[in-house]
Structure formats: C-alpha cells, structure tokens
Tab-separated table of C-alpha atoms in Angstrom:
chain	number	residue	atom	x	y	z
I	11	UNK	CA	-16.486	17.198	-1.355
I	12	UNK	CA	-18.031	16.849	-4.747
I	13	UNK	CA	-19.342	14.354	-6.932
I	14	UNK	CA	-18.495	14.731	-10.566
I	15	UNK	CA	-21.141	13.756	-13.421
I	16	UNK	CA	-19.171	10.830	-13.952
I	17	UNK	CA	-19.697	9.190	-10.549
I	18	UNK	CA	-23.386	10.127	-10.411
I	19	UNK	CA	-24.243	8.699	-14.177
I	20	UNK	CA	-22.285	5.883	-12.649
I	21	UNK	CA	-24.035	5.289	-9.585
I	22	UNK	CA	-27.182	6.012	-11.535
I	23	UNK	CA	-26.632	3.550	-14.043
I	24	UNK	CA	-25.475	0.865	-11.590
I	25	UNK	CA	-28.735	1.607	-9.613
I	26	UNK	CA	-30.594	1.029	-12.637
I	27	UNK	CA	-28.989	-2.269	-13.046
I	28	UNK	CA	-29.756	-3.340	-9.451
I	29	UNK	CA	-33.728	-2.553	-10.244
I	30	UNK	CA	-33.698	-4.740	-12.915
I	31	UNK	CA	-36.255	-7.301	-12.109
I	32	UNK	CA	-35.198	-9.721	-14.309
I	33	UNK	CA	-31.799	-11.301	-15.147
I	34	UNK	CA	-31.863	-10.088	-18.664
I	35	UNK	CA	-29.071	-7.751	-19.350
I	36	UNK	CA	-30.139	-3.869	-19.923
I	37	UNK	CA	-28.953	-2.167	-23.179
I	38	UNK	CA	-27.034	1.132	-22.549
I	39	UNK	CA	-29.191	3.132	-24.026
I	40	UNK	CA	-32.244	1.973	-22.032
I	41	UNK	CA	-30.328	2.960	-19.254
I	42	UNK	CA	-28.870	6.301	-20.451
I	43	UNK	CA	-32.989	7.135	-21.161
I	44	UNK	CA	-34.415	5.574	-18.082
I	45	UNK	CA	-31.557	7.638	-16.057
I	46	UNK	CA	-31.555	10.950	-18.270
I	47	UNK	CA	-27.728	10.337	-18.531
I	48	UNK	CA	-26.031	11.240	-22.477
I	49	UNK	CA	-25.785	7.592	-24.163
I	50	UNK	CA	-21.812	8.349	-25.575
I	51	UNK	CA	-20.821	9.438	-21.857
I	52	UNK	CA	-22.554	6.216	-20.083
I	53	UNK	CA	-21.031	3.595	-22.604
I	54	UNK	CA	-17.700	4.707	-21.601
I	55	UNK	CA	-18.460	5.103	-17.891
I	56	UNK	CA	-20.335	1.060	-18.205
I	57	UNK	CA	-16.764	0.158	-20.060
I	58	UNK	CA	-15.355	1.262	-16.535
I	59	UNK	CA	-17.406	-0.194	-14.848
I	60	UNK	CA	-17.061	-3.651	-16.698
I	61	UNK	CA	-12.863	-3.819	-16.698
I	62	UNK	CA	-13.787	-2.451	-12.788
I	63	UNK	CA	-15.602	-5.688	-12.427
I	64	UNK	CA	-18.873	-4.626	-11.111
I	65	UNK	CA	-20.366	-5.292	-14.546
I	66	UNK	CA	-20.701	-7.728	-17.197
I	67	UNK	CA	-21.476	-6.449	-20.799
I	68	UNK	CA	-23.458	-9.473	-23.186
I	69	UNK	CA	-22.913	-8.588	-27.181
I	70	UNK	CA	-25.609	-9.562	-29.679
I	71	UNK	CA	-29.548	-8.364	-30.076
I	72	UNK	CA	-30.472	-9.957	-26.310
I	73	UNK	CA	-26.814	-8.392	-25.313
I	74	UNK	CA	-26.461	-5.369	-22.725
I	75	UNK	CA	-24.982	-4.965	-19.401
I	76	UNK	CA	-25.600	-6.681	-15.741
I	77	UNK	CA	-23.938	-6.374	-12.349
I	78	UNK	CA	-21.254	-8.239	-11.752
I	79	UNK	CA	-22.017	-9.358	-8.530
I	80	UNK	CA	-25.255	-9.132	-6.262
I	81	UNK	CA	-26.247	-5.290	-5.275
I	82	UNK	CA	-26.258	-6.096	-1.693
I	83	UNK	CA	-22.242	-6.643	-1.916
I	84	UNK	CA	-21.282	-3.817	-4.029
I	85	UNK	CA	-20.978	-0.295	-2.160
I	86	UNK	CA	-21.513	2.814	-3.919
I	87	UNK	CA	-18.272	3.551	-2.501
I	88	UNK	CA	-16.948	0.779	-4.849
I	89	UNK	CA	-18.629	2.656	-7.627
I	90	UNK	CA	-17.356	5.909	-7.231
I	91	UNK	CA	-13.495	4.514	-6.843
I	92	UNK	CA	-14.093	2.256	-10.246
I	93	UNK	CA	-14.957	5.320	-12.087
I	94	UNK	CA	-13.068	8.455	-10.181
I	95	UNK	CA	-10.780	7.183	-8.023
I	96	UNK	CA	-10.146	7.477	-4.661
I	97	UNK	CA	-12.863	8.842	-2.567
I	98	UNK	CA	-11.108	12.103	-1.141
I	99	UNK	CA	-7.747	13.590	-2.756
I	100	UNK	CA	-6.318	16.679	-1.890
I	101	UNK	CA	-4.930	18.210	-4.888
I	102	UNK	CA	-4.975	14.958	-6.762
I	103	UNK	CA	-3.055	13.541	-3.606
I	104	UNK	CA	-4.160	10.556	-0.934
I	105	UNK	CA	-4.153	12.275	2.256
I	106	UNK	CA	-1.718	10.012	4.104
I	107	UNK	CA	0.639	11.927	1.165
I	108	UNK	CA	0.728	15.153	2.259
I	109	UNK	CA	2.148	16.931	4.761
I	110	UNK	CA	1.887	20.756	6.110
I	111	UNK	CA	4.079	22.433	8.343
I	112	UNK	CA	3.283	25.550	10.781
I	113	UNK	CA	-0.428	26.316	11.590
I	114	UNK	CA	-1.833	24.307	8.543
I	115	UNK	CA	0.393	21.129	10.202
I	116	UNK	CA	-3.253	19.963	11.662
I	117	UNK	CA	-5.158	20.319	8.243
I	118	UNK	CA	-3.591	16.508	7.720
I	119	UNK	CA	-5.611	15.227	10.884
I	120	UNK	CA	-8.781	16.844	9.299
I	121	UNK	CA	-8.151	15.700	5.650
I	122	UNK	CA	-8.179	12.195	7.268
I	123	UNK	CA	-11.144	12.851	9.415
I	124	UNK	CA	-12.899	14.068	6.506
I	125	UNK	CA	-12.202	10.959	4.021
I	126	UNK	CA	-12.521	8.618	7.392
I	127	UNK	CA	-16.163	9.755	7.419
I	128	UNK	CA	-16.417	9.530	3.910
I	129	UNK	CA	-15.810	6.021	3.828
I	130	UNK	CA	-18.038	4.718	6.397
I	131	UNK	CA	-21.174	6.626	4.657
I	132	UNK	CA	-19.940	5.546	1.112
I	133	UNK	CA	-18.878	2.048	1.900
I	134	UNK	CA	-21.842	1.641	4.447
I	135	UNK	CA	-24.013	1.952	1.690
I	136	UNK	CA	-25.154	-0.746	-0.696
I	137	UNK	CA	-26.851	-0.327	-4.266
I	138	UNK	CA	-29.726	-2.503	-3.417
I	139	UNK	CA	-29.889	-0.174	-0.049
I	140	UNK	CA	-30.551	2.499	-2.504
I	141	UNK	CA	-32.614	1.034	-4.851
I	142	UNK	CA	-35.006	-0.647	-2.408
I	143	UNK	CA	-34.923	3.617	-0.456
I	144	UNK	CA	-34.003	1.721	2.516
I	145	UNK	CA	-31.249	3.926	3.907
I	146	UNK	CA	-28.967	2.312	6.800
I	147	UNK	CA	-30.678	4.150	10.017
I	148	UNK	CA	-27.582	6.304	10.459
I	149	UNK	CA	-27.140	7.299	6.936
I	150	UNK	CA	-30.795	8.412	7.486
I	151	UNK	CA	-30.434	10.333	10.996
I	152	UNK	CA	-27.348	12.107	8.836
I	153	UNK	CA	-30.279	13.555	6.881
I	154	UNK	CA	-32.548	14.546	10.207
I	155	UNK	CA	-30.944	17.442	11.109
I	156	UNK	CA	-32.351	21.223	9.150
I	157	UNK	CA	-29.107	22.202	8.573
I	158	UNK	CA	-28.236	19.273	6.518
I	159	UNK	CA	-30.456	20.497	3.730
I	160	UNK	CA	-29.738	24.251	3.664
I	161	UNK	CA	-26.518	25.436	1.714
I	162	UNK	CA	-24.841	27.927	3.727
C-alpha cells in the first residue's frame, strides 16, 4: 500500500488543526510552515477537505481553516478517502470489481483481506488519537513486532 503526498499533507494538516488549542481558525500558510508541507499544494488539498466536510474555511484577516467536526469523530481513514479516494484500489478498481480466473482466482480473497485490514487500522484511528500520541493499544502492538520496522 502507499500513501501519496497528498494524503499525508492532508492528514498532516488536519492533525495540525486538531492541536489547535484554541477555536481560532489557522491560516494555511501557518499550517503549510508548521507542517513543512508547499503552501499552493495544501490550499488545494484544505479546499478538499472543506467541500469533503471535515473543514470549515473563515475569509477575512481573523479568517483560516477549522475542523469541521470534533477530532475524536473524524478517522484518518475519513481523511485519506476525502482527498484520494478509496482506501485500497487495484488498478484504479474497488476490489469487490474485479475478478481473476485460474491460479490468480484467489488474489480477490486477498485484495479484500488486505483493504479489510486496512480499514479497521485507518478507521480505528482518530485525529485527536494522533495528536494526543495515544495510539489505540492494537494499533500500537501492530508496531511491537522487529519486523514491522525493517524494509525487506
């Protein structure tokens, strides 16, 4: 699986939004510094975000952008799919949308598997879990074993 810029900047950004302290709206480009992320790319990623409906932009000098909705009720599953799409495509393709035929009929099963597992790490996973670094407890274990942080 991979995460494109796009979704990280977004996840970022919407991470910097959920450590806001205050309710005062953040201006893009104190996000795009605070986050390292290039201020043209994260204006159209917030627009995204904003017809997505997990942020609201404010115009004017006190203007910027806020989430939409408390950080404990948006996933960064809900992020990703607001900005990329769905979560796991084959090809561009849903999985249920394929099919295969001879020995690669039971790469369908696995494509499922795959964007089953997927889901219940991205969706299990809050932005104010992130932005407080507490981690659901199996999301951590995930992260226990060596071989999760050695590229093979």
């Amino acid at each position: 699986m991979r995460i494109s810029a796009r979704a990280d900047y977004a996840v970022r950004a919407a991470l910097q939004l959920a450590a806001s302290r205050d309710d005062a709206p953040l201006k893009a480009e104190a996000i795009a510094d605070a986050q390292d992320i290039p201020h043209k790319f994260l204006e159209s990623i917030l627009n995204d975000m904003r017809r997505g409906g997990l942020v609201l932009s404010q115009r004017g000098g006190n203007g910027g952008y806020r989430l939409a909705k408390p950080a404990e009720s948006i996933s960064i599953a809900d992020v990703i799919r607001t900005v990329d799409g769905p979560l796991v495509s084959v090809r561009g393709v849903r999985p249920p949308e394929l099919s295969y035929t001879g020995p690669a009929e039971s790469l369908l099963p696995l494509w499922i598997a795959l964007r089953s597992n997927v889901r219940e790490i991205l969706e299990g996973v809050s932005l104010a879990d992130v932005a407080s670094g507490q981690l659901p407890a199996d999301v951590c274990a995930l992260t226990n074993a060596p071989s999760a942080w050695v590229n093979p």
